[in-house]
Short mmCIF file of C-alpha atoms and ligand atoms in Angstrom, two decimals:
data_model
loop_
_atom_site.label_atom_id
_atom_site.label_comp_id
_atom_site.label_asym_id
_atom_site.label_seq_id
_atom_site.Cartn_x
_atom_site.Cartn_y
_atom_site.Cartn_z
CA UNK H 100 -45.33 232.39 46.80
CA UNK H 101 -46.80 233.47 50.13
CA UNK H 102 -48.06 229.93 50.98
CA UNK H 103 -43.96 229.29 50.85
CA UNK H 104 -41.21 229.96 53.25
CA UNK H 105 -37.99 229.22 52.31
CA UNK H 106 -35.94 226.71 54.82
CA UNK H 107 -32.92 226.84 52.95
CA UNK H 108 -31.02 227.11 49.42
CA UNK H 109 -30.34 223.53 48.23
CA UNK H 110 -28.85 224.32 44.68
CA UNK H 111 -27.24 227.00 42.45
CA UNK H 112 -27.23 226.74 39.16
CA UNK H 113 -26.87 228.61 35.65
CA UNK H 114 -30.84 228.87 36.22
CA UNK H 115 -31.18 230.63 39.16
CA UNK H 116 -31.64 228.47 42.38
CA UNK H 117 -33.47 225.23 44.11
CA UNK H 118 -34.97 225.78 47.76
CA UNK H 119 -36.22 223.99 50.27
CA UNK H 120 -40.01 225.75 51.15
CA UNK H 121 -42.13 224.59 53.73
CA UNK H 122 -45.70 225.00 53.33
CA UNK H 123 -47.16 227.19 55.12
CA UNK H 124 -48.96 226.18 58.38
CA UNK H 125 -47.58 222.83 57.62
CA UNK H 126 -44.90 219.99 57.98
CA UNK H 127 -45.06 219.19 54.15
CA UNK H 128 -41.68 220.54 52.15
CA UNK H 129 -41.29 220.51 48.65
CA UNK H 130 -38.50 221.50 46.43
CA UNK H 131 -39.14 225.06 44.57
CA UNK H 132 -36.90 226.03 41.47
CA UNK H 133 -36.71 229.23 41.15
CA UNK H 134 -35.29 230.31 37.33
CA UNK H 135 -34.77 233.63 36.30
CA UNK H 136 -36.71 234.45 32.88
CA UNK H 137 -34.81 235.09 29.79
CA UNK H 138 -35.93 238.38 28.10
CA UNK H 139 -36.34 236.71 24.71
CA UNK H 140 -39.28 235.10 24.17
CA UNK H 141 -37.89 231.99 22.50
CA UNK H 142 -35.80 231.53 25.59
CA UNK H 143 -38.38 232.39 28.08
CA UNK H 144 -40.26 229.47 26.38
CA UNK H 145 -38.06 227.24 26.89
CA UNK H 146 -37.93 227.58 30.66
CA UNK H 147 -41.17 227.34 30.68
CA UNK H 148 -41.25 223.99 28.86
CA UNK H 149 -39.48 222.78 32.00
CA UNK H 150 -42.49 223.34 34.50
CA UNK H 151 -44.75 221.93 31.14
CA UNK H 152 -42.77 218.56 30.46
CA UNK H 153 -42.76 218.24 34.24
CA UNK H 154 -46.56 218.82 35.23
CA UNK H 155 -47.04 216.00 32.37
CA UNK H 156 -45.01 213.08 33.89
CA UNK H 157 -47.01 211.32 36.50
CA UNK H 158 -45.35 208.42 37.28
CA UNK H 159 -43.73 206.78 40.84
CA UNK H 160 -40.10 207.44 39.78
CA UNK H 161 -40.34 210.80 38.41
CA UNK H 162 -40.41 213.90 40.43
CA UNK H 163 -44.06 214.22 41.59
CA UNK H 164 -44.72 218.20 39.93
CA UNK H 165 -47.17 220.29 42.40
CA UNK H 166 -47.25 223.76 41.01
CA UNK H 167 -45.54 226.41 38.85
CA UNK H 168 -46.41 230.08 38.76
CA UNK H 169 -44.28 233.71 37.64
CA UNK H 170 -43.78 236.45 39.97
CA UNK H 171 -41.16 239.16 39.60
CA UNK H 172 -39.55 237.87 36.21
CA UNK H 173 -39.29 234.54 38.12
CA UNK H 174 -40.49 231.08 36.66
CA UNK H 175 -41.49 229.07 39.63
CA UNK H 176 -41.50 225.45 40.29
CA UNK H 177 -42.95 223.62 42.97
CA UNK H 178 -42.12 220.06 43.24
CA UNK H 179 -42.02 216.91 45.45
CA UNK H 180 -38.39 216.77 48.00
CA UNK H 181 -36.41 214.31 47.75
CA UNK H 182 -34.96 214.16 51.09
CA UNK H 183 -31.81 211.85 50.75
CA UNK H 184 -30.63 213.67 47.93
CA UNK H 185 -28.81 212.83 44.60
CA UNK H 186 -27.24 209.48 43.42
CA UNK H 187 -23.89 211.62 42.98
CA UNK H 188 -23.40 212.05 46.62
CA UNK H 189 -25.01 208.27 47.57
CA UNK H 190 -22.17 207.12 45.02
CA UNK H 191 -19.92 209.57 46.98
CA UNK H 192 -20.70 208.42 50.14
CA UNK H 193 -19.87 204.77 49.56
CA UNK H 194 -16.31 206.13 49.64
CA UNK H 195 -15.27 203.02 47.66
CA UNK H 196 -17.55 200.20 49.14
CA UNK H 197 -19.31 198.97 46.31
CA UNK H 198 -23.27 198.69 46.52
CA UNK H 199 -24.81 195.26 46.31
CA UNK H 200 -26.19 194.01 43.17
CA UNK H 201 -29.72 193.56 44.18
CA UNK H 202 -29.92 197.46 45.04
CA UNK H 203 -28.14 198.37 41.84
CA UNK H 204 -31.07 196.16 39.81
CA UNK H 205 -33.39 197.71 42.26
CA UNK H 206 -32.35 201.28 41.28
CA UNK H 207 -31.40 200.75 37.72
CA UNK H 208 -34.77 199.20 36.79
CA UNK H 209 -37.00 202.03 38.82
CA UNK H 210 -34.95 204.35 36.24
CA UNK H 211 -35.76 202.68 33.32
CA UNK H 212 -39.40 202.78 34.54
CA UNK H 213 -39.35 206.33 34.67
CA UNK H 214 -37.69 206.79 31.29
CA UNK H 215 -39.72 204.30 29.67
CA UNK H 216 -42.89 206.55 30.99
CA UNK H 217 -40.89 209.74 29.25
CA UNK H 218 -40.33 207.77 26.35
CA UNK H 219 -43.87 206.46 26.03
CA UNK H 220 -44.69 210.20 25.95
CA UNK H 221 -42.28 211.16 23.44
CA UNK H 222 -40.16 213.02 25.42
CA UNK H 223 -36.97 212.58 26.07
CA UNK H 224 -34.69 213.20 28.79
CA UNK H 225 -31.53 214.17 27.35
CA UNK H 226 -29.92 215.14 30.34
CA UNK H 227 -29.57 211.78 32.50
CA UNK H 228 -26.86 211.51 35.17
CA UNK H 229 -26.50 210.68 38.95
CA UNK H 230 -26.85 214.42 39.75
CA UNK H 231 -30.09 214.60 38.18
CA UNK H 232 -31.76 211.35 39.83
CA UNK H 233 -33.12 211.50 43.58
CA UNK H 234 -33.66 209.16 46.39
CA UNK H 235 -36.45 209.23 48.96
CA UNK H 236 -35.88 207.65 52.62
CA UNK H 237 -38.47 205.11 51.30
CA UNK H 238 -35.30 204.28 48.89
CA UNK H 239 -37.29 204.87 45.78
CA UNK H 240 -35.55 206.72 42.85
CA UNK H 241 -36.94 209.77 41.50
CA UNK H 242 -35.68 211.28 38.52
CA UNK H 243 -35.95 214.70 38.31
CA UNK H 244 -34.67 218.31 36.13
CA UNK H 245 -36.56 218.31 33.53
CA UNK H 246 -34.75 221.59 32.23
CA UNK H 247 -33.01 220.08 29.04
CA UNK H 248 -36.27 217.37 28.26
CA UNK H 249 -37.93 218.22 25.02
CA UNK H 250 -41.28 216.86 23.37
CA UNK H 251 -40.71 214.90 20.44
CA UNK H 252 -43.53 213.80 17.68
CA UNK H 253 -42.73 211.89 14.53
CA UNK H 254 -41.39 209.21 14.11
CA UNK H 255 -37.89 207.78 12.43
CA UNK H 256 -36.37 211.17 12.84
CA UNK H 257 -34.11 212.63 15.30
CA UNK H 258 -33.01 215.93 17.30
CA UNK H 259 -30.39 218.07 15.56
CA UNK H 260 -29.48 219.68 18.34
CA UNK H 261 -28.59 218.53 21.64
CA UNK H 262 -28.57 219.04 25.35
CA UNK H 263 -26.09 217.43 27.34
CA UNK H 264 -23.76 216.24 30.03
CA UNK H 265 -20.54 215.55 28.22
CA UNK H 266 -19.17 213.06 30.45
CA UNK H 267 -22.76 211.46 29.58
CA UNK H 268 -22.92 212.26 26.08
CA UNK H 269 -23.25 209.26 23.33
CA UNK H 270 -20.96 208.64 20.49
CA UNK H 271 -23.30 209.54 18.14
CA UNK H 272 -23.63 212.86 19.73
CA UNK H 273 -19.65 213.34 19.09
CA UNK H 274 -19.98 211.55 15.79
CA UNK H 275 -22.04 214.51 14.92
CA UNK H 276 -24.97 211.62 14.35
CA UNK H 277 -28.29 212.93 15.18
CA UNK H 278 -30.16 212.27 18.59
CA UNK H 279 -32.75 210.12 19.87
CA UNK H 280 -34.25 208.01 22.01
CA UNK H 281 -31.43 205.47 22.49
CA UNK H 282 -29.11 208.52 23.71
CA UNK H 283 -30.84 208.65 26.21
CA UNK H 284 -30.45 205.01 27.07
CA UNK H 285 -26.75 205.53 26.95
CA UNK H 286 -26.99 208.13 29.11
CA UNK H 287 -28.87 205.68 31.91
CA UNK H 288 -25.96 203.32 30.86
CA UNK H 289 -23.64 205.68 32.44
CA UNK H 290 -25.12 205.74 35.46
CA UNK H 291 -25.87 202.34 35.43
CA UNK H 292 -21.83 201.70 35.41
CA UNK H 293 -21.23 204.63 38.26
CA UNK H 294 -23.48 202.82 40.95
CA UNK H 295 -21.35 199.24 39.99
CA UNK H 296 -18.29 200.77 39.76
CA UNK H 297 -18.61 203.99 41.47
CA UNK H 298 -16.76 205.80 38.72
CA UNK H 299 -17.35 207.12 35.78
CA UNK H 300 -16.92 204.43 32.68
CA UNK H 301 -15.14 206.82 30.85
CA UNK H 302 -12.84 208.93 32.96
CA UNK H 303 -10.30 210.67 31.16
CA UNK H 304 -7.45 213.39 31.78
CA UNK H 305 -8.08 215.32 28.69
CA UNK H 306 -10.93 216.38 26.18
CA UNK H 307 -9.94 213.85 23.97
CA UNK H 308 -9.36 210.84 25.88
CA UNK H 309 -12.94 211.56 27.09
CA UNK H 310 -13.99 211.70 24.00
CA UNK H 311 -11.76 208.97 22.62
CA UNK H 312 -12.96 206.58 24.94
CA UNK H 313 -16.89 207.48 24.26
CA UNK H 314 -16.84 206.69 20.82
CA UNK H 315 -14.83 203.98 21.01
CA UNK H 316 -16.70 202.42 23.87
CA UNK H 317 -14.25 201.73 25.88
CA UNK H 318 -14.38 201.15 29.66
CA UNK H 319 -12.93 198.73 32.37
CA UNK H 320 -14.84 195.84 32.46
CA UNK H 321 -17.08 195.77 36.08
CA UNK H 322 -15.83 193.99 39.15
CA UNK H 323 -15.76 190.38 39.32
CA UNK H 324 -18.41 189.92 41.78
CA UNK H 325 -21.18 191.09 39.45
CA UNK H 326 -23.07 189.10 37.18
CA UNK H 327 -22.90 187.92 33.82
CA UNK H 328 -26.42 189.83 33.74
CA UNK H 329 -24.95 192.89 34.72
CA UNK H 330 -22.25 193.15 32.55
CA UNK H 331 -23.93 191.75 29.36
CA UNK H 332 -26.72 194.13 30.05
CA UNK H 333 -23.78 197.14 30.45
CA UNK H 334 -21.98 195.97 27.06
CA UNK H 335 -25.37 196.39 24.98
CA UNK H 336 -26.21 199.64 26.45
CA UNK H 337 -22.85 200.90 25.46
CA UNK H 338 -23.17 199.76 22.06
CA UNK H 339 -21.80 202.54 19.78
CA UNK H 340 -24.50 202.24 17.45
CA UNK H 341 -28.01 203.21 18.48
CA UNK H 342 -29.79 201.10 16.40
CA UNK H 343 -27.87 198.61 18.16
CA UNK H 344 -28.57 199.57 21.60
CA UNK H 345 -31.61 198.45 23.35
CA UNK H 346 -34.46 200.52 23.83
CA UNK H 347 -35.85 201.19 28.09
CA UNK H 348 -38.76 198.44 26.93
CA UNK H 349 -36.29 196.04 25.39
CA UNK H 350 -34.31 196.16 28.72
CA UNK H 351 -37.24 196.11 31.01
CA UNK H 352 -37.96 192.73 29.30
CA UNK H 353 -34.71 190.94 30.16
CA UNK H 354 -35.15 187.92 31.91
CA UNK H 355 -32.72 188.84 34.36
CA UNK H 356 -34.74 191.95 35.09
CA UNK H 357 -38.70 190.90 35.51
CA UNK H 358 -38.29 190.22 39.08
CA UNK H 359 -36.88 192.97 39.67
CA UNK H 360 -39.43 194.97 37.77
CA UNK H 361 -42.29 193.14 39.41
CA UNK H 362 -40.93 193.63 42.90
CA UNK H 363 -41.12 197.35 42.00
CA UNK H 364 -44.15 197.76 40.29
CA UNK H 365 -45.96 195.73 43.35
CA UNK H 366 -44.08 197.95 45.78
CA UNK H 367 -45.25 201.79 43.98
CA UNK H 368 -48.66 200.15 43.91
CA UNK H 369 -48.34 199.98 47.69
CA UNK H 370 -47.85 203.42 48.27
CA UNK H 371 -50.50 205.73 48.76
CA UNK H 372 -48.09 208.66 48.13
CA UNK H 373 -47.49 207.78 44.83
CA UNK H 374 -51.03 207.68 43.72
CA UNK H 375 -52.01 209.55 40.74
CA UNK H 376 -54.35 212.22 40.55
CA UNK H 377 -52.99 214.26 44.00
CA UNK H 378 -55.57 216.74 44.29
CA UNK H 379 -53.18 218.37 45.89
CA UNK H 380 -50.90 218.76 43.11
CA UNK H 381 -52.00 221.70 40.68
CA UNK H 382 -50.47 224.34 38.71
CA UNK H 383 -51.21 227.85 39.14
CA UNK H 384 -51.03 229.99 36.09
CA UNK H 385 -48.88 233.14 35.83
CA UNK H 386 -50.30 235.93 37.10
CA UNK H 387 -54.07 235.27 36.82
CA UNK H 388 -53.57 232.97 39.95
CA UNK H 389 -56.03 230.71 39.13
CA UNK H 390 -55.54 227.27 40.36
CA UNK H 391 -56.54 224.15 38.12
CA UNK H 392 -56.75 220.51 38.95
CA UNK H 393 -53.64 218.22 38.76
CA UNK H 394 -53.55 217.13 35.18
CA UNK H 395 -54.78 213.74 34.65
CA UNK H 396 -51.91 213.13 31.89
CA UNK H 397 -53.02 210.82 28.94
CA UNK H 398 -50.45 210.34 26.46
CA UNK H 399 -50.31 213.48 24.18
CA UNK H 400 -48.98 211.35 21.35
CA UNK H 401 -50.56 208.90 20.05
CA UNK H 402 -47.74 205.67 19.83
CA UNK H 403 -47.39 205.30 16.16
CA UNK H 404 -46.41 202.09 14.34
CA UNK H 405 -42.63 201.81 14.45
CA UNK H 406 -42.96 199.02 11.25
CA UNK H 407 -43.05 202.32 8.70
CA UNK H 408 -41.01 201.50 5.82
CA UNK H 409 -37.72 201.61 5.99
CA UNK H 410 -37.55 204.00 3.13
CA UNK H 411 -39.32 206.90 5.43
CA UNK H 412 -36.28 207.22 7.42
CA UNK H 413 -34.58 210.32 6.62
CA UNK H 414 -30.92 208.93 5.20
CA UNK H 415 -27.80 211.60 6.18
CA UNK H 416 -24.88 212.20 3.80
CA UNK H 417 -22.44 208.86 3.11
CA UNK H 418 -18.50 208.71 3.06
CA UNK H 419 -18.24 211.95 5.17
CA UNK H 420 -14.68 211.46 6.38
CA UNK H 421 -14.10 213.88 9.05
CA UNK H 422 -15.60 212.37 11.91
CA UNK H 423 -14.67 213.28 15.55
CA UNK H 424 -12.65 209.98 16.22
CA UNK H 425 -10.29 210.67 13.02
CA UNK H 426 -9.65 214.35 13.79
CA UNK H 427 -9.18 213.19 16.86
CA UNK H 428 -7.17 210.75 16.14
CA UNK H 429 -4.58 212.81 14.19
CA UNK H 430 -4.71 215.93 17.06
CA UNK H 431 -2.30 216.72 19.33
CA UNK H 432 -3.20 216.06 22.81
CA UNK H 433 -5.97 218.50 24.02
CA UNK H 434 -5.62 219.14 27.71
CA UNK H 435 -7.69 220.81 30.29
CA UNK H 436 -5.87 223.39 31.75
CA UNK H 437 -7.04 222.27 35.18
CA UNK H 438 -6.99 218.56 35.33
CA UNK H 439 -10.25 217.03 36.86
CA UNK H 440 -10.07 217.16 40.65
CA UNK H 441 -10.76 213.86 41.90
CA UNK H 442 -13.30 213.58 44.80
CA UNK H 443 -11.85 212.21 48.13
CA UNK H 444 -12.60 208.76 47.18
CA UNK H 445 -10.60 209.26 44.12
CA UNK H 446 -13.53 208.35 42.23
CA UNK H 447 -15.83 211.24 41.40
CA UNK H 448 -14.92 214.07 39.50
CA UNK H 449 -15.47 217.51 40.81
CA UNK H 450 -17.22 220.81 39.31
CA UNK H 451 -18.46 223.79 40.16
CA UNK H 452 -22.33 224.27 40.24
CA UNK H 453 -21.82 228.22 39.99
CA UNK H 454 -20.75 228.50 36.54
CA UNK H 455 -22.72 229.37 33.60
CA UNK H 456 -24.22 227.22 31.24
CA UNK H 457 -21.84 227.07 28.39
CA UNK H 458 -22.97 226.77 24.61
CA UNK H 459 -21.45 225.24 21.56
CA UNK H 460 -21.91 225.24 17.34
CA UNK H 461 -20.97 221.83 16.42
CA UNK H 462 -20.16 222.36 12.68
CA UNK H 463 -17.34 219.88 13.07
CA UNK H 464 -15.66 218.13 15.07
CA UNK H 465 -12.21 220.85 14.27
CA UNK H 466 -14.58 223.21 15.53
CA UNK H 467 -16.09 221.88 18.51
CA UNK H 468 -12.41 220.98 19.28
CA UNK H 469 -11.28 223.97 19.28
CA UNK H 470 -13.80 225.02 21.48
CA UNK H 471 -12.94 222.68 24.18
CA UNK H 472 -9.57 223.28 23.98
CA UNK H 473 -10.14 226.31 26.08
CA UNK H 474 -12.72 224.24 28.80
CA UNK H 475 -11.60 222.93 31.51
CA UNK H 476 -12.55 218.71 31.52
CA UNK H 477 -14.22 219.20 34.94
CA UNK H 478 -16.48 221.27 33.23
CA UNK H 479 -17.47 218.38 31.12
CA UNK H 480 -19.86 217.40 34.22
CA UNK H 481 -22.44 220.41 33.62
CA UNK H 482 -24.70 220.44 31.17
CA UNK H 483 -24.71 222.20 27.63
CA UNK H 484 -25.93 223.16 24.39
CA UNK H 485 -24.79 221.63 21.70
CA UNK H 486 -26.12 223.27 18.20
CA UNK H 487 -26.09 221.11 15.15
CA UNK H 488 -27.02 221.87 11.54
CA UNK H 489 -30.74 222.21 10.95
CA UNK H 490 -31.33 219.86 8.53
CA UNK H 491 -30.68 216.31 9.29
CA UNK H 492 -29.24 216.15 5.73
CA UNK H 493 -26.81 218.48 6.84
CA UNK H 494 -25.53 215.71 9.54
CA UNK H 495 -22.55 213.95 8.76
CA UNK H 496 -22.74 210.27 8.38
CA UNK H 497 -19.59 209.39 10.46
CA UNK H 498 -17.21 206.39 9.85
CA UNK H 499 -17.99 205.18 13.60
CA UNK H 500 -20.69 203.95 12.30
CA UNK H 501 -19.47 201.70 9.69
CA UNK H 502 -22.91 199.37 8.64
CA UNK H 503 -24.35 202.64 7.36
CA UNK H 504 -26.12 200.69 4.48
CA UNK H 505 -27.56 198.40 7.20
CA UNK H 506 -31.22 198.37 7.64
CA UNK H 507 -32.85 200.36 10.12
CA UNK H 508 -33.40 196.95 12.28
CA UNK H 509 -33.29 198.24 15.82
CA UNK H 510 -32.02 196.41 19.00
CA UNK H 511 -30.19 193.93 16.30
CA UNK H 512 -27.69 191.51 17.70
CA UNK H 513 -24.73 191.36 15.50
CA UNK H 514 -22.60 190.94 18.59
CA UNK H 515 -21.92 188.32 21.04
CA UNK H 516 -23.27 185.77 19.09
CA UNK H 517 -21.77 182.83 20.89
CA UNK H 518 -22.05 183.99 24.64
CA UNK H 519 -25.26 185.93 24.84
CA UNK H 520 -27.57 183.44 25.19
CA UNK H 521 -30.83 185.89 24.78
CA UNK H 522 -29.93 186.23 21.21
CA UNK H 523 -32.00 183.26 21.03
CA UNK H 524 -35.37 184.92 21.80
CA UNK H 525 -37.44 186.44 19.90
CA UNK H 526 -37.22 189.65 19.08
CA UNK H 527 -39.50 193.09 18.19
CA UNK H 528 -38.66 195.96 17.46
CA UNK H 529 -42.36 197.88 18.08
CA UNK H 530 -40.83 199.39 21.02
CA UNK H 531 -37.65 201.20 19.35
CA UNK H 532 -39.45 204.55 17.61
CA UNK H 533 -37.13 207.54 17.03
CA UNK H 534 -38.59 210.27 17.39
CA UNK H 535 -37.90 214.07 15.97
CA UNK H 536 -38.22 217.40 17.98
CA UNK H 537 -41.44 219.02 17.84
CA UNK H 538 -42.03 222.49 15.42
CA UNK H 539 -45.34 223.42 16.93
CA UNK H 540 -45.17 226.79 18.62
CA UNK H 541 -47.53 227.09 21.55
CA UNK H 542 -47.71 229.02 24.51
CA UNK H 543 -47.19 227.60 27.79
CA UNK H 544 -50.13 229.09 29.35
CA UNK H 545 -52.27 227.00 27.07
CA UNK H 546 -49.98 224.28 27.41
CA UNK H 547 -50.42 223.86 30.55
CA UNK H 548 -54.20 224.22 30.10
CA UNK H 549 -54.03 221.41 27.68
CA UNK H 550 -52.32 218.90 29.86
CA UNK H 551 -54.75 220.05 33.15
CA UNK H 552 -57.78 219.74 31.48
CA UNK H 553 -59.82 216.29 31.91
CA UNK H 554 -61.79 217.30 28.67
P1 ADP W 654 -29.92 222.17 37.37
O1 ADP W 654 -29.17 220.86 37.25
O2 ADP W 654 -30.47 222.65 36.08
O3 ADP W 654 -29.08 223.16 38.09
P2 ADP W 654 -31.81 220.69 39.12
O4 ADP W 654 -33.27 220.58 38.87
O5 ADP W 654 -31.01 219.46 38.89
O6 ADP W 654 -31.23 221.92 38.27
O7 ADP W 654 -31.61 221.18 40.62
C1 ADP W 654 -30.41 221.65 41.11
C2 ADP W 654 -30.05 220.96 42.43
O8 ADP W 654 -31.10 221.13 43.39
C3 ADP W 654 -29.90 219.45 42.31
O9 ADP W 654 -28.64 219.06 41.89
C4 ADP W 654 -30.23 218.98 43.72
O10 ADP W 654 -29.12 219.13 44.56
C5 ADP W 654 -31.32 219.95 44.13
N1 ADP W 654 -32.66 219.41 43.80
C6 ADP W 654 -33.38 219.67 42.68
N2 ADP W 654 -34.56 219.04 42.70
C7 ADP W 654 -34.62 218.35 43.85
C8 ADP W 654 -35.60 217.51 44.48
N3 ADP W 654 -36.79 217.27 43.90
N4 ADP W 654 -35.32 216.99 45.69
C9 ADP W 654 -34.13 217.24 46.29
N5 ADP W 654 -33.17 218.02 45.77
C10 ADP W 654 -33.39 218.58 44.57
MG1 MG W 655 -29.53 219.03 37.44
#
């Protein structure tokens, strides 16, 4: 802590707070999140997973990690500034001038790079939004706040409960559908349609509008001067279906986007800052202040063979009626109490960073319901904990998704048959793996050690 001095609080959060340190003796600043640890030991654990899923990504596009250590009940982590701040506030700035397309691409595919690193490491995001990607004045994108990731191990099985963004949240999320790696992909989707629209694709005045319009998948279409590309690409993402929705290595592989990824993956081999192995990145351990090399991250799960029979997919109750979109349907209008404050460009909604974290059951959809009928909608920009039955047999099968005797073919075209010409190539589906939340109970400490040792 001593090497630090603070320069100034950049965020406040349910968490405790982000700073801007300088190192001491120095010019070099680095961000430093400082979260206040839970007293239960479940809890604590999971802040620590934070500085954990963090020290393991090592990749041009994610938030380089330097150190984490504990002092005064305190989890601290140190980590690479991103001095032009969030895409919230870029999109913000634009105050209605839209951005190019060739920065969009530029942006959009140095995302999927990072999540497809994530991904490849069975981990997934589940908290994706503008406010939680950064730009650098080098105009790379950095995606950072790792707080809601979790590790994931086997395959064809999903999370049962869930960490989100509302405003960012999938249909199958709402659906009471479990979670998985193509949530997140909506999630980028999202974002993806905020930096060509500069709003939100699916603004609404109430809970449920909001959530109307996310299951249903309904947005405005994108302004004319964007490509066919762009809005093809925007109408998969948003497919309501995961199985349907393209995985980050399916999109990375669009023929509208190789150039694009090339150009980027020439350009992060030309910087020297985004080098692997930084000695000077490290991670101290709590209180025996012992400093260990930058972990050398090899993939901690092995990529398993996503052509498992079909029949190893765990199947979740048929016929359940009672899905979100049908209560929804039938229920009287749910509004906010305060109606979302538009931001000065009338485009970006408002919230307040200093409330708490809020937290959810999600039984059923009457429930959950309920529940937001008290929340304001502009709280539907922070993030949350959504609770789900334990057992995915316990998951209702919703009528959203209405092939539910389909096969588990992933990234399937069943759409657009006539005017999406890359229905014509061929297709795999090695790259789709769902992936379950891992049981394993291990201490960070030797977590940690794990991920820093070269072996
Ligand atoms: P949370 O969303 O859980 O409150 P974040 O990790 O997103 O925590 O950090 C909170 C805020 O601190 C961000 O919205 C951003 O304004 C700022 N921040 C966090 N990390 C960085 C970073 N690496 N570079 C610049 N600003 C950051
Ligand atoms: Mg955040």
């Amino acid at each position: 802590m001593e090497n630090y001095k603070v320069l100034s609080v950049i965020g406040e959060g349910s968490f405790g707070r982000a700073l801007l340190v300088g190192l001491q003796n120095t010019a070099e600043k680095y961000v430093m999140k400082e979260i206040r640890l839970p007293k239960s030991s479940a809890a604590m654990k999971e802040s620590r997973q934070e500085a954990v899923l963090l020290a393991k990504m090592k990749h041009p596009n994610i938030v380089k990690f330097r150190e984490a250590f504990e002092a005064d009940d305190h989890l601290y982590i140190v980590m690479e500034y991103c001095d032009r701040g969030d895409l919230l506030d870029t999109i913000k700035h634009q105050r209605g001038k839209l951005f190019p397309e060739h920065t969009i691409l530029h942006w959009f595919v140095q995302m999927c790079l990072a999540v497809q690193h994530i991904h490849e490491k069975r981990v997934l995001h589940r908290d994706i939004k503008s406010k939680n990607i950064f730009l650098t004045h080098t105009r790379t994108i950095k995606l950072g706040d790792f707080g809601s990731a979790r590790v994931l191990s086997s395959p064809m099985a999903y999370v049962c409960t869930y960490v989100g963004t509302p405003y960012y949240v999938p249909p199958e999320i709402w659906e009471n559908l479990p979670y998985n790696n193509k949530s997140d992909i909506w999630s980028l989707g999202c974002v993806l349609y905020e930096i060509c629209t500069l709003k939100h694709p699916f603004q609404a005045g109430s809970w449920k509008n909001l959530i109307l319009k996310i299951c249903r998948g309904t947005y405005s279409p994108l302004p004319s001067q964007y490509s066919y590309e762009l809005r093809s690409l925007i109408k998969q993402i948003f497919r309501k279906d995961p199985r349907q929705r393209p995985s980050v290595n399916t999109i990375l592989k669009r023929r509208g986007l190789l150039k694009v990824v090339n150009v980027c993956a020439s350009a992060q081999l030309d910087d020297p800052s985004d080098l692997p192995n930084d000695e000077s990145s490290s991670i101290i351990q709590p209180r025996k202040e012992q400093r260990v090399a930058a972990p050398d991250v090899s993939p901690l799960y092995v990529a398993q063979e996503s052509t498992s029979p079909l029949s190893d997919r765990r199947q979740w109750k048929k016929g359940a009626t009672d899905t979100v979109l049908n209560v929804l349907e039938n229920a009287s209008i749910l509004t906010s109490s305060i109606k979302a404050n538009t931001s000065e460009g009338g485009h970006v909604i408002k919230y307040d960073l200093k409330e708490k974290r809020k937290e959810w059951n999600k039984e059923a959809p009457e429930t959950l319901l309920n529940i937001l009928s008290n929340l304001d909608l502009c709280s539907a920009f922070k993030t949350y904990t959504i609770y789900r039955a334990k057992a995915p047999e316990d998951c209702l099968k919703g009528l959203l998704c209405n092939n539910s005797q389909a096969p588990d073919a992933t990234d399937s075209r069943e759409e657009e048959i006539d005017i999406d010409p890359e229905r014509l190539e061929t297709r795999s589906d090695d790259e789709d793996t769902d992936f379950e939340e891992e049981e394993g109970d291990c201490d960070w400490v030797s977590e940690l050690q794990r991920v820093t040792d070269p072996q």
